[in-house]
Coordinates of C-alpha atoms in Angstrom, one line a residue:
M1 CA 15.3 40.4 22.3
T2 CA 15.3 43.5 24.6
V3 CA 11.8 45.0 24.9
C4 CA 10.0 47.8 26.8
V5 CA 6.7 46.9 28.4
G6 CA 3.8 49.2 28.9
L7 CA 0.9 48.5 31.2
D8 CA -2.4 50.4 31.0
V9 CA -4.8 50.0 34.0
G10 CA -8.1 50.9 32.3
T11 CA -11.7 51.0 33.5
T12 CA -12.7 47.7 31.9
G13 CA -9.3 45.9 32.1
V14 CA -5.5 45.9 32.0
K15 CA -3.7 46.0 28.7
A16 CA 0.0 45.2 28.4
I17 CA 2.3 45.5 25.3
A18 CA 5.9 44.7 24.7
I19 CA 7.7 46.8 22.1
S20 CA 11.1 46.7 20.4
P21 CA 13.5 49.7 20.7
E22 CA 12.2 50.7 17.2
G23 CA 8.6 50.8 18.4
D24 CA 7.4 47.5 16.8
V25 CA 4.7 45.9 19.0
L26 CA 5.9 42.3 19.6
A27 CA 3.2 41.1 22.1
R28 CA -0.2 42.2 23.5
A29 CA -2.3 40.9 26.4
E30 CA -5.6 42.1 27.9
H31 CA -7.3 40.9 31.0
G32 CA -10.7 42.3 32.1
Y33 CA -12.4 42.9 35.4
P34 CA -15.9 44.0 36.6
L35 CA -17.2 47.4 37.5
S36 CA -19.4 47.8 40.5
T37 CA -22.3 50.3 40.6
P38 CA -23.7 49.8 44.1
R39 CA -26.0 52.9 43.8
P40 CA -27.1 55.1 40.9
G41 CA -24.2 57.3 39.8
W42 CA -21.6 55.4 41.8
A43 CA -18.7 53.5 40.1
E44 CA -16.2 51.4 42.1
Q45 CA -13.7 48.6 41.6
D46 CA -11.6 46.3 43.7
P47 CA -7.9 47.3 43.4
E48 CA -7.0 43.6 43.9
D49 CA -8.7 42.9 40.5
W50 CA -6.3 45.4 38.9
W51 CA -3.3 43.7 40.4
Q52 CA -4.4 40.2 39.4
A53 CA -5.0 41.3 35.8
A54 CA -1.8 43.2 35.7
Q55 CA 0.3 40.2 36.8
A56 CA -1.4 38.0 34.2
A57 CA -0.9 40.5 31.4
L58 CA 2.8 41.2 32.3
A59 CA 3.6 37.5 32.5
Q60 CA 2.2 37.0 29.0
V61 CA 4.0 39.8 27.2
S62 CA 7.3 39.3 29.0
A63 CA 7.6 35.5 28.5
G64 CA 10.9 34.6 26.8
R65 CA 11.9 38.3 26.5
E66 CA 14.5 40.5 28.2
V67 CA 12.6 43.4 29.6
A68 CA 14.6 46.6 29.9
G69 CA 11.9 48.7 31.6
V70 CA 8.2 48.8 32.5
G71 CA 6.0 51.9 32.4
L72 CA 2.5 52.3 33.6
S73 CA -0.5 54.4 32.6
G74 CA -4.1 54.2 33.9
Q75 CA -7.5 55.6 34.5
M76 CA -7.1 59.0 36.2
H77 CA -8.8 60.6 39.2
G78 CA -9.7 57.3 41.1
L79 CA -9.4 57.2 44.9
V80 CA -7.6 54.3 46.5
A81 CA -7.4 54.6 50.3
L82 CA -4.8 52.5 52.2
D83 CA -4.5 51.9 56.0
A84 CA -1.3 52.0 58.1
A85 CA -0.5 48.4 57.0
G86 CA -0.9 49.3 53.3
E87 CA -4.2 47.4 53.0
V88 CA -7.0 48.7 50.9
I89 CA -9.8 50.1 53.1
R90 CA -12.7 50.1 50.7
P91 CA -13.4 49.7 47.0
A92 CA -11.7 52.4 44.8
I93 CA -14.0 55.2 43.8
L94 CA -13.5 55.8 40.0
W95 CA -13.3 58.7 37.6
N96 CA -16.8 58.3 36.4
D97 CA -18.4 58.3 39.8
Q98 CA -20.9 61.1 40.3
R99 CA -21.6 61.1 44.0
T100 CA -19.6 64.2 45.0
A101 CA -21.6 67.2 43.8
D102 CA -21.9 68.6 47.4
E103 CA -18.1 68.2 47.9
C104 CA -17.4 70.0 44.7
A105 CA -19.4 73.0 45.8
E106 CA -17.6 72.9 49.2
I107 CA -14.2 72.9 47.6
E108 CA -15.0 75.9 45.4
E109 CA -16.4 77.7 48.4
R110 CA -13.4 76.9 50.7
V111 CA -10.7 77.7 48.2
G112 CA -12.6 80.2 46.0
R113 CA -13.3 79.2 42.4
E114 CA -11.0 81.7 40.8
R115 CA -8.1 80.8 43.1
L116 CA -8.7 77.1 42.6
I117 CA -8.5 77.5 38.8
E118 CA -5.3 79.6 39.1
L119 CA -3.6 76.9 41.2
T120 CA -4.9 73.7 39.8
G121 CA -6.0 74.7 36.3
N122 CA -9.4 73.2 36.9
R123 CA -12.8 73.6 38.5
A124 CA -14.0 71.1 41.2
L125 CA -15.6 68.3 39.1
T126 CA -17.3 65.2 40.4
G127 CA -14.7 62.9 38.6
F128 CA -11.7 64.4 40.4
T129 CA -10.0 62.9 43.4
A130 CA -10.2 65.6 46.1
P131 CA -14.0 65.6 46.2
K132 CA -14.0 61.9 46.7
L133 CA -11.6 62.3 49.7
L134 CA -14.0 64.9 51.2
W135 CA -16.9 62.5 50.6
L136 CA -15.1 59.8 52.4
R137 CA -14.5 62.1 55.4
R138 CA -18.1 63.1 55.5
N139 CA -19.9 59.8 54.8
E140 CA -17.5 57.1 55.9
P141 CA -15.7 58.7 58.8
E142 CA -14.3 55.4 60.2
A143 CA -12.8 54.6 56.9
Y144 CA -11.4 58.1 56.6
A145 CA -9.9 57.9 60.1
R146 CA -8.0 54.7 59.1
T147 CA -6.7 56.2 55.9
R148 CA -2.9 56.8 55.9
R149 CA -2.1 56.8 52.2
V150 CA -4.1 58.0 49.1
M151 CA -3.2 56.6 45.7
L152 CA -4.3 56.7 42.1
P153 CA -5.2 53.5 40.3
K154 CA -2.0 52.8 38.3
D155 CA 0.1 53.8 41.3
Y156 CA -1.5 51.1 43.4
V157 CA -0.5 48.5 40.8
R158 CA 3.0 49.9 40.8
L159 CA 3.1 49.7 44.6
R160 CA 2.3 46.0 44.4
L161 CA 4.9 45.6 41.7
T162 CA 7.8 47.5 43.3
G163 CA 6.8 48.3 46.9
E164 CA 7.3 52.1 46.1
W165 CA 4.7 54.7 47.1
A166 CA 4.8 57.5 44.5
T167 CA 2.9 59.2 41.7
D168 CA 3.7 61.4 38.8
V169 CA 2.8 65.1 38.2
A170 CA 0.7 64.3 35.1
D171 CA -1.7 61.9 37.0
A172 CA -1.6 64.1 40.1
S173 CA -2.9 67.0 38.1
G174 CA -6.3 65.2 38.1
T175 CA -6.5 65.2 41.9
L176 CA -7.4 68.9 42.3
L177 CA -4.7 69.0 45.0
L178 CA -1.7 69.8 42.8
D179 CA -0.2 73.3 42.2
V180 CA 0.0 72.5 38.4
G181 CA 2.2 75.4 37.5
G182 CA 4.6 74.6 40.3
R183 CA 4.5 70.8 39.8
R184 CA 4.1 70.3 43.6
W185 CA 1.3 69.5 46.0
S186 CA -0.5 72.7 46.8
P187 CA -0.1 73.7 50.5
E188 CA -2.9 76.3 50.0
V189 CA -5.5 73.9 48.7
L190 CA -4.6 71.3 51.3
E191 CA -4.9 73.8 54.1
A192 CA -8.2 75.2 52.8
L193 CA -9.6 71.6 52.7
D194 CA -8.1 70.6 56.0
L195 CA -6.2 67.7 54.4
A196 CA -2.9 66.3 55.6
A197 CA 0.0 66.5 53.1
E198 CA 1.2 63.1 54.6
L199 CA -1.7 61.4 52.9
L200 CA -0.2 62.1 49.5
P201 CA 2.7 60.3 47.8
P202 CA 6.0 61.7 46.7
L203 CA 5.9 63.4 43.2
L204 CA 8.1 62.4 40.2
E205 CA 8.2 63.2 36.5
S206 CA 6.6 60.5 34.4
P207 CA 9.8 58.8 32.9
E208 CA 11.6 58.7 36.3
P209 CA 12.1 55.3 37.9
A210 CA 9.9 54.5 40.9
G211 CA 11.6 51.3 42.1
V212 CA 12.3 48.0 40.5
C213 CA 10.1 44.9 40.2
D214 CA 10.5 42.8 43.4
S215 CA 8.9 39.6 42.2
L216 CA 7.7 39.3 38.6
L217 CA 10.5 40.6 36.3
Q218 CA 12.7 41.0 39.4
G219 CA 15.1 43.9 39.3
T220 CA 13.6 45.5 36.2
P221 CA 13.3 49.4 36.5
V222 CA 9.7 50.7 36.6
A223 CA 8.9 54.2 35.4
V224 CA 6.4 56.1 37.6
G225 CA 4.2 56.5 34.5
A226 CA 1.3 58.8 33.7
G227 CA -2.4 59.1 33.5
D228 CA -4.1 57.5 30.5
Q229 CA -4.5 60.7 28.4
P230 CA -1.0 62.1 28.8
A231 CA 0.3 58.6 28.1
A232 CA -2.0 58.3 25.0
A233 CA -0.7 61.6 23.8
L234 CA 2.9 60.3 23.9
G235 CA 1.7 57.2 22.1
V236 CA 0.8 59.3 19.1
G237 CA 3.8 61.5 19.3
I238 CA 2.6 64.6 21.2
D239 CA 5.8 65.3 23.1
R240 CA 6.1 69.0 22.3
P241 CA 3.9 71.8 20.9
G242 CA 2.8 71.0 17.4
P243 CA 0.3 68.3 16.4
L244 CA -2.8 67.8 18.7
S245 CA -4.0 64.5 20.1
V246 CA -7.6 63.9 19.0
V247 CA -9.1 60.9 20.7
L248 CA -12.3 59.2 19.6
G249 CA -12.7 56.8 22.5
T250 CA -15.7 56.2 24.7
S251 CA -15.0 59.8 25.7
G252 CA -13.5 62.3 23.3
V253 CA -10.3 64.4 23.9
V254 CA -8.5 67.2 22.2
L255 CA -5.1 67.7 23.8
A256 CA -2.2 70.1 23.1
A257 CA 1.3 70.1 24.6
L258 CA 2.2 73.5 26.1
P259 CA 5.7 74.9 26.7
A260 CA 4.5 76.7 29.9
Y261 CA 1.6 76.5 32.3
R262 CA -1.5 78.2 30.9
H263 CA -5.1 77.8 32.0
D264 CA -8.5 78.9 30.8
A265 CA -9.9 81.6 33.2
E266 CA -13.1 79.6 33.4
A267 CA -11.4 76.2 33.3
R268 CA -13.5 75.1 30.4
V269 CA -10.5 73.0 29.3
H270 CA -8.3 71.2 31.8
A271 CA -4.7 72.4 32.4
F272 CA -2.5 69.5 33.5
C273 CA 1.2 68.7 33.7
H274 CA 2.3 66.6 30.7
A275 CA 4.1 63.3 30.9
V276 CA 7.1 65.1 29.4
P277 CA 9.3 66.7 32.2
G278 CA 8.9 70.5 32.3
A279 CA 5.9 70.5 29.9
W280 CA 2.2 71.0 30.4
Q281 CA -0.9 70.2 28.4
A282 CA -4.3 71.7 27.7
M283 CA -7.1 69.2 27.3
G284 CA -10.8 69.4 26.4
V285 CA -12.9 66.4 27.3
M286 CA -16.3 65.4 26.1
L287 CA -17.9 62.5 28.0
S288 CA -19.7 60.7 25.1
A289 CA -17.8 60.5 21.9
A290 CA -17.6 56.9 20.5
G291 CA -19.8 56.2 23.5
S292 CA -22.6 58.0 21.7
L293 CA -22.4 55.7 18.7
Q294 CA -22.1 52.7 21.0
W295 CA -25.3 53.8 22.8
F296 CA -27.1 54.2 19.4
H297 CA -26.0 50.7 18.3
D298 CA -26.8 49.0 21.6
S299 CA -30.2 50.7 22.1
L300 CA -31.5 51.0 18.6
A301 CA -29.7 48.7 16.3
P302 CA -28.0 45.9 18.3
D303 CA -28.0 43.4 15.5
V304 CA -26.5 45.8 12.9
P305 CA -22.7 45.9 12.4
F306 CA -21.1 49.3 13.1
A307 CA -19.8 49.3 9.5
T308 CA -23.3 49.0 8.1
L309 CA -24.5 51.9 10.3
V310 CA -21.7 54.2 9.1
E311 CA -22.4 53.2 5.5
E312 CA -26.0 54.3 5.9
A313 CA -24.8 57.6 7.4
D314 CA -22.4 58.1 4.4
A315 CA -25.4 58.1 2.1
W316 CA -26.6 61.4 3.7
P317 CA -25.1 64.8 2.9
P318 CA -23.3 66.8 5.6
G319 CA -25.8 68.2 8.0
A320 CA -28.3 65.4 7.3
E321 CA -30.8 68.0 6.1
G322 CA -31.0 69.9 9.3
L323 CA -30.8 67.0 11.8
L324 CA -28.6 67.8 14.8
F325 CA -27.5 65.6 17.8
A326 CA -26.5 66.9 21.2
P327 CA -24.0 64.3 22.5
Y328 CA -24.6 65.0 26.3
L329 CA -25.6 61.4 27.2
A330 CA -23.6 61.3 30.4
G331 CA -23.5 65.0 31.2
E332 CA -20.6 67.0 29.8
R333 CA -17.2 68.4 30.8
T334 CA -15.9 70.7 28.0
P335 CA -17.1 73.4 27.6
H336 CA -20.2 73.2 30.0
A337 CA -18.9 71.4 33.1
D338 CA -22.5 70.1 33.7
P339 CA -23.1 66.6 34.9
D340 CA -26.9 67.1 34.4
A341 CA -26.6 68.0 30.6
R342 CA -28.7 65.7 28.5
G343 CA -28.6 64.6 24.8
A344 CA -31.2 65.1 22.1
F345 CA -31.9 64.8 18.4
V346 CA -33.3 68.1 17.0
G347 CA -34.8 68.7 13.6
L348 CA -36.3 65.3 12.9
A349 CA -38.4 65.0 9.7
L350 CA -40.3 62.2 8.0
R351 CA -37.4 61.8 5.5
H352 CA -34.9 61.0 8.2
D353 CA -34.1 57.4 8.5
R354 CA -31.6 55.4 10.6
G355 CA -28.7 56.6 8.4
A356 CA -29.6 60.2 9.0
L357 CA -29.7 59.6 12.8
V358 CA -26.2 58.0 12.7
R359 CA -24.9 60.9 10.5
A360 CA -26.2 63.3 13.1
V361 CA -24.4 61.3 15.9
L362 CA -21.1 61.4 14.0
E363 CA -21.4 65.1 13.4
G364 CA -22.6 66.0 16.9
V365 CA -19.6 64.3 18.4
A366 CA -17.3 66.1 16.0
F367 CA -18.9 69.5 16.9
G368 CA -18.3 68.6 20.6
L369 CA -14.6 68.1 19.8
R370 CA -14.7 71.5 17.9
D371 CA -15.7 73.2 21.2
S372 CA -12.5 71.9 22.8
L373 CA -10.4 72.8 19.8
D374 CA -11.6 76.4 19.8
L375 CA -11.0 76.8 23.5
I376 CA -7.5 75.4 23.2
R377 CA -6.8 77.9 20.4
E378 CA -7.8 80.7 22.8
L379 CA -4.8 79.7 24.9
G380 CA -2.5 80.6 22.0
V381 CA -2.1 77.1 20.5
D382 CA -1.3 76.9 16.8
A383 CA -3.6 74.0 15.9
S384 CA -2.9 73.0 12.3
V385 CA -2.9 69.1 12.4
G386 CA -4.2 66.4 14.7
R387 CA -3.2 62.8 15.5
A388 CA -6.3 60.7 15.7
S389 CA -6.7 57.6 18.0
G390 CA -9.3 55.6 19.7
G391 CA -11.9 53.1 18.4
G392 CA -13.8 55.8 16.4
A393 CA -10.6 56.6 14.5
R394 CA -10.8 53.2 12.7
G395 CA -13.7 54.5 10.5
R396 CA -12.6 56.8 7.6
T397 CA -16.1 58.3 7.2
W398 CA -16.1 59.5 10.8
L399 CA -12.5 60.8 10.5
R400 CA -13.4 62.7 7.4
V401 CA -16.4 64.3 9.3
V402 CA -14.1 65.2 12.3
A403 CA -11.4 66.6 10.1
S404 CA -13.9 68.7 8.2
I405 CA -15.6 70.1 11.3
L406 CA -12.2 70.8 13.1
G407 CA -10.8 72.2 9.9
I408 CA -7.5 70.4 10.2
P409 CA -6.0 67.2 8.7
L410 CA -5.9 64.2 10.9
E411 CA -2.9 61.9 10.9
L412 CA -3.0 58.2 11.9
T413 CA 0.0 56.5 13.4
E414 CA 1.1 52.9 12.9
S415 CA 0.2 51.7 16.4
E416 CA -3.3 51.9 17.9
D417 CA -2.1 51.0 21.4
G418 CA -2.4 54.6 22.7
S419 CA -1.9 54.7 26.5
A420 CA -0.1 51.3 26.7
L421 CA 2.4 52.5 24.0
G422 CA 3.0 55.7 25.9
A423 CA 3.6 53.7 29.0
A424 CA 6.1 51.5 27.2
L425 CA 8.0 54.6 26.0
L426 CA 8.2 55.8 29.6
G427 CA 9.4 52.4 30.7
G428 CA 12.1 52.5 27.9
V429 CA 13.4 55.8 29.2
A430 CA 13.5 54.5 32.8
G431 CA 15.3 51.3 31.5
G432 CA 17.9 53.3 29.5
V433 CA 16.7 52.2 26.1
F434 CA 15.9 55.8 25.2
A435 CA 17.8 58.9 26.2
D436 CA 14.5 60.8 27.0
V437 CA 10.9 61.0 26.0
H438 CA 11.7 63.0 22.8
D439 CA 14.1 60.3 21.7
A440 CA 11.5 57.6 22.4
V441 CA 8.8 59.4 20.4
E442 CA 11.2 60.1 17.5
R443 CA 12.3 56.4 17.3
C444 CA 9.0 54.7 17.8
V445 CA 6.0 56.9 16.6
R446 CA 5.4 56.9 12.8
V447 CA 2.6 58.5 10.8
Q448 CA 1.2 56.2 8.2
E449 CA -1.9 58.0 6.8
T450 CA -3.5 61.4 6.7
V451 CA -7.2 62.2 6.4
E452 CA -7.8 65.7 4.9
P453 CA -10.8 67.9 5.5
D454 CA -13.4 67.9 2.7
A455 CA -13.7 71.6 1.6
A456 CA -17.3 71.2 0.5
W457 CA -18.3 69.7 3.8
Q458 CA -16.3 72.4 5.7
S459 CA -18.5 75.2 4.4
V460 CA -21.7 73.4 5.4
Y461 CA -20.3 72.6 8.9
E462 CA -19.2 76.2 9.5
E463 CA -22.8 77.3 8.9
L464 CA -24.1 74.6 11.2
L465 CA -21.8 75.4 14.1
P466 CA -23.9 78.2 15.6
R467 CA -27.0 76.0 15.5
Y468 CA -25.1 73.1 17.2
R469 CA -23.9 75.5 19.9
S470 CA -27.5 76.6 20.5
L471 CA -28.5 73.0 21.5
Y472 CA -27.0 73.1 25.0
P473 CA -29.1 76.0 26.3
L474 CA -32.2 74.7 24.5
T475 CA -31.9 71.2 26.0
K476 CA -31.0 72.6 29.4
G477 CA -34.2 74.6 29.4
V478 CA -36.4 71.6 28.9
T479 CA -34.5 69.0 30.9
T480 CA -34.2 70.9 34.2

């Protein structure tokens, strides 16, 4: 049977899937690898680990099948530096690495914050690629002097797979070096930062082929692919303005497809190119969504199943009798862009038990997503329905809370494969299975369930929203 294969190069491992031309998932494989934290706030990986895991996963899902095309997605923003021989110079610096605060300030000073936002749709944030490159130049000058090519994580895997050096405009949007509106590398930013354009790969649109497999799956077309969030949006059918992508993963995301480039004047939401040619996206990101519940479980109730914790939360009314949770456990992006923001429980009383605390966590995360939704609406997006995905979307109580706080119904699609499915759709376009991205989405993405907002809960949450939004300045005042 002819299949399309998607390969997602994540932070904890590689996931591969094989799908039929109708979108049925026929095979899955996952292979993990370690994360290195050599100093506090640092996060690195060995790109060779990605490649070894990718080979193993691809071999599993393709065995005995005719593969029409392969697509890739992956963790965004990471810095992979190669020398003149194409060898990796040092471990990759990842999206969640926080070492570049000084370089972020330098970028905004050199380019000018307003101009940077106009060109790139974003402020200089520690997770992005350009600050990492400046850090390398300042702190490891010998490694920087040897650098001839700069790559993003999934592009390194594709380089090993096909021999082609390239990236896509969606993933490149997270480098802070792209003219996002013009879908090209920004000569102005490169000049201001004194970076050579020759370091950067050729740019393609996400479904375009970037070579063919030269060993494993020899001769199979490979789409250049997309970053994980644009690919995940495709995986739930966000290929044009309409439904939003609402992701309850370790981090939380609200993403809308845009017909033209628009950016928030303060860059409180990200403006990126979409994985759909000629389209853009607005994306709000909170750093601790399902990660907040994971933290609570691991730290305070490690022997209690997640389902039990959520059942206990369900016993409490909306608002948990005034208990609020600020979900800033790892700093925050949207809307505060503050790596030093910190979390808190506020309003504790003797009556509050473990279930109340969990209820506050679920609601605090949902309020964080509401911040992103309201900012996206300010860009003129008509947000009337969301498509939910991520590990947190498996619990109906949490989805009901999120739907009620966002004030929109949340749809669930048949597949939970997110980024890997989006990558497979791109691979199918490159391999000629689908006419274009829209054809792929129409044929393969199907809604199977809708979770409606609870009208009684909504009224409570609208009253609580101003109190939630007062938490950030309050906690900022006592933690700095």
